[in-house]
CSV table of C-alpha atoms in Angstrom, one decimal:
chain,number,residue,atom,x,y,z
X,25,UNK,CA,-63.8,125.6,-96.0
X,26,UNK,CA,-61.6,128.9,-96.3
X,27,UNK,CA,-62.8,130.1,-93.0
X,28,UNK,CA,-62.0,126.6,-91.7
X,29,UNK,CA,-59.2,126.8,-91.9
X,30,UNK,CA,-57.9,130.5,-91.2
X,31,UNK,CA,-59.4,129.8,-87.5
X,32,UNK,CA,-58.0,126.3,-87.2
X,33,UNK,CA,-54.6,127.8,-87.8
X,34,UNK,CA,-56.1,130.8,-85.7
X,35,UNK,CA,-55.9,128.0,-82.7
X,36,UNK,CA,-52.9,125.4,-83.3
X,37,UNK,CA,-50.5,126.4,-80.3
X,38,UNK,CA,-47.6,129.2,-82.3
X,39,UNK,CA,-43.5,128.6,-80.7
X,40,UNK,CA,-42.0,131.3,-78.5
X,41,UNK,CA,-41.4,135.0,-79.2
X,42,UNK,CA,-37.8,133.6,-79.9
X,43,UNK,CA,-37.4,130.3,-80.0
X,44,UNK,CA,-37.6,128.3,-82.6
X,45,UNK,CA,-41.0,125.8,-83.7
X,46,UNK,CA,-38.5,123.1,-83.5
X,47,UNK,CA,-36.4,123.5,-80.5
X,48,UNK,CA,-37.6,121.4,-77.7
X,49,UNK,CA,-39.0,123.2,-74.0
X,50,UNK,CA,-36.8,123.1,-72.1
X,51,UNK,CA,-37.2,119.3,-68.9
X,52,UNK,CA,-39.0,120.8,-66.1
X,53,UNK,CA,-37.5,119.2,-64.0
X,54,UNK,CA,-33.3,118.4,-63.7
X,55,UNK,CA,-33.0,113.9,-62.7
X,56,UNK,CA,-31.0,113.9,-59.3
X,57,UNK,CA,-27.6,113.4,-59.1
X,58,UNK,CA,-26.3,110.3,-58.7
X,59,UNK,CA,-26.9,108.6,-55.5
X,60,UNK,CA,-28.9,111.2,-54.1
X,61,UNK,CA,-32.7,109.5,-54.2
X,62,UNK,CA,-35.6,111.8,-53.6
X,63,UNK,CA,-38.9,110.1,-51.5
X,64,UNK,CA,-38.8,106.1,-51.4
X,65,UNK,CA,-35.9,104.2,-52.4
X,66,UNK,CA,-35.9,101.1,-54.1
X,67,UNK,CA,-35.6,97.6,-52.3
X,68,UNK,CA,-31.8,97.3,-51.9
X,69,UNK,CA,-30.2,101.0,-53.1
X,70,UNK,CA,-28.7,102.5,-50.4
X,71,UNK,CA,-28.1,106.7,-50.4
X,72,UNK,CA,-25.6,108.2,-50.3
X,73,UNK,CA,-24.2,110.5,-47.0
X,74,UNK,CA,-22.9,113.9,-47.1
X,75,UNK,CA,-21.1,114.5,-43.8
X,76,UNK,CA,-20.9,118.1,-45.3
X,77,UNK,CA,-24.5,118.7,-45.1
X,78,UNK,CA,-24.6,117.6,-41.6
X,79,UNK,CA,-23.6,120.5,-39.0
X,80,UNK,CA,-21.9,119.3,-35.6
X,81,UNK,CA,-23.9,121.3,-32.8
X,82,UNK,CA,-21.4,122.1,-30.5
X,83,UNK,CA,-24.2,123.1,-28.3
X,84,UNK,CA,-23.5,123.1,-24.3
X,85,UNK,CA,-26.5,121.1,-22.0
X,86,UNK,CA,-27.3,123.2,-19.1
X,87,UNK,CA,-29.8,121.4,-15.6
X,88,UNK,CA,-32.4,124.4,-15.8
X,89,UNK,CA,-34.1,126.6,-18.1
X,90,UNK,CA,-35.3,130.5,-17.4
X,91,UNK,CA,-39.0,130.9,-19.0
X,92,UNK,CA,-41.2,134.1,-19.3
X,93,UNK,CA,-44.4,133.3,-19.5
X,94,UNK,CA,-47.7,136.0,-19.7
X,95,UNK,CA,-51.7,135.6,-18.8
X,96,UNK,CA,-52.9,137.5,-21.9
X,97,UNK,CA,-55.8,137.6,-19.7
X,98,UNK,CA,-54.8,139.2,-16.8
X,99,UNK,CA,-51.7,141.2,-19.0
X,100,UNK,CA,-49.6,139.9,-15.7
X,101,UNK,CA,-46.0,138.1,-17.1
X,102,UNK,CA,-43.8,135.7,-14.4
X,103,UNK,CA,-41.0,134.7,-15.2
X,104,UNK,CA,-40.0,131.2,-14.4
X,105,UNK,CA,-37.4,128.9,-13.1
X,106,UNK,CA,-37.5,125.2,-14.8
X,107,UNK,CA,-34.7,122.2,-14.1
X,108,UNK,CA,-34.7,119.9,-16.7
X,109,UNK,CA,-37.1,117.2,-16.8
X,110,UNK,CA,-39.2,118.2,-13.1
X,111,UNK,CA,-42.5,119.5,-14.0
X,112,UNK,CA,-42.9,123.2,-12.7
X,113,UNK,CA,-46.6,124.4,-12.7
X,114,UNK,CA,-47.7,127.7,-14.1
X,115,UNK,CA,-51.5,128.2,-13.5
X,116,UNK,CA,-52.9,126.0,-15.0
X,117,UNK,CA,-50.4,124.7,-16.9
X,118,UNK,CA,-47.8,121.9,-16.4
X,119,UNK,CA,-44.4,122.7,-18.1
X,120,UNK,CA,-41.7,120.2,-18.5
X,121,UNK,CA,-38.4,121.1,-19.7
X,122,UNK,CA,-37.0,117.8,-21.6
X,123,UNK,CA,-33.3,120.0,-22.2
X,124,UNK,CA,-32.0,123.4,-22.8
X,125,UNK,CA,-28.8,124.2,-24.7
X,126,UNK,CA,-27.3,127.1,-25.2
X,127,UNK,CA,-24.1,127.8,-28.1
X,128,UNK,CA,-20.5,127.6,-26.3
X,129,UNK,CA,-18.7,130.2,-25.0
X,130,UNK,CA,-17.9,133.3,-27.7
X,131,UNK,CA,-20.7,132.0,-30.1
X,132,UNK,CA,-23.3,135.2,-29.2
X,133,UNK,CA,-26.0,134.6,-26.5
X,134,UNK,CA,-29.0,131.9,-27.0
X,135,UNK,CA,-31.0,129.9,-25.7
X,136,UNK,CA,-32.2,126.4,-27.5
X,137,UNK,CA,-35.1,124.4,-24.9
X,138,UNK,CA,-37.1,122.0,-26.1
X,139,UNK,CA,-40.4,121.7,-23.8
X,140,UNK,CA,-43.4,119.7,-23.0
X,141,UNK,CA,-46.5,121.6,-21.8
X,142,UNK,CA,-50.1,120.8,-20.7
X,143,UNK,CA,-53.2,122.2,-19.7
X,144,UNK,CA,-54.7,121.3,-17.3
X,145,UNK,CA,-58.4,122.0,-19.0
X,146,UNK,CA,-57.4,120.0,-21.7
X,147,UNK,CA,-56.1,116.6,-20.2
X,148,UNK,CA,-52.9,114.6,-20.7
X,149,UNK,CA,-52.3,115.6,-24.0
X,150,UNK,CA,-49.6,118.5,-24.9
X,151,UNK,CA,-50.4,121.3,-26.0
X,152,UNK,CA,-46.9,122.0,-26.8
X,153,UNK,CA,-44.0,119.9,-27.9
X,154,UNK,CA,-40.6,121.0,-29.4
X,155,UNK,CA,-37.9,123.5,-29.3
X,156,UNK,CA,-37.9,126.8,-28.5
X,157,UNK,CA,-35.3,129.6,-29.3
X,158,UNK,CA,-34.7,132.4,-27.2
X,159,UNK,CA,-32.6,134.7,-29.9
X,160,UNK,CA,-36.9,134.0,-32.8
X,161,UNK,CA,-39.1,133.3,-30.7
X,162,UNK,CA,-41.9,133.9,-32.8
X,163,UNK,CA,-40.5,131.0,-35.2
X,164,UNK,CA,-41.9,127.7,-32.9
X,165,UNK,CA,-44.5,129.5,-30.7
X,166,UNK,CA,-46.8,127.6,-28.4
X,167,UNK,CA,-50.6,128.0,-29.8
X,168,UNK,CA,-52.0,129.1,-26.7
X,169,UNK,CA,-55.5,130.6,-25.8
X,170,UNK,CA,-54.4,132.8,-22.7
X,171,UNK,CA,-50.8,131.8,-22.7
X,172,UNK,CA,-47.5,132.6,-24.1
X,173,UNK,CA,-44.3,131.5,-22.8
X,174,UNK,CA,-40.9,132.1,-24.3
X,175,UNK,CA,-37.7,131.2,-23.3
X,176,UNK,CA,-35.4,133.4,-21.9
X,177,UNK,CA,-31.4,131.5,-21.3
X,178,UNK,CA,-30.3,128.5,-20.0
X,179,UNK,CA,-28.2,128.5,-16.1
X,180,UNK,CA,-26.3,125.6,-14.5
X,181,UNK,CA,-28.5,127.1,-11.1
């Protein structure tokens, strides 16, 4: 019987080093600040909007995007000029630029281009739809087995 009690005592959870046995463990989650809801809000609840967290976008819209395409099999690089809203064909891809923006003067050189790309072999569904960034081409890259596209700049003509 004594062996059983020793074994039971050895298996009982012991307090961590430096922690008293009577202390409550730290909570795993902290409650949200008042007015902030994570996930679905209860019916009739209004979430407080914090203006400081929404950055003001001051991008300058341009009518033309300059892109660069790479045929990974042939190793051929092609510069593409794509007017906003007009489909442009590159190899078997149809590229439609929906928006081209750049920061205002004096805030660095970059381009943000919204593209929709359709491959003629895969049907009418876009193989890529989203923003690409000239300064970070790998941030939102088009995942295509043969072609790569990246933004170079926005232009006025």
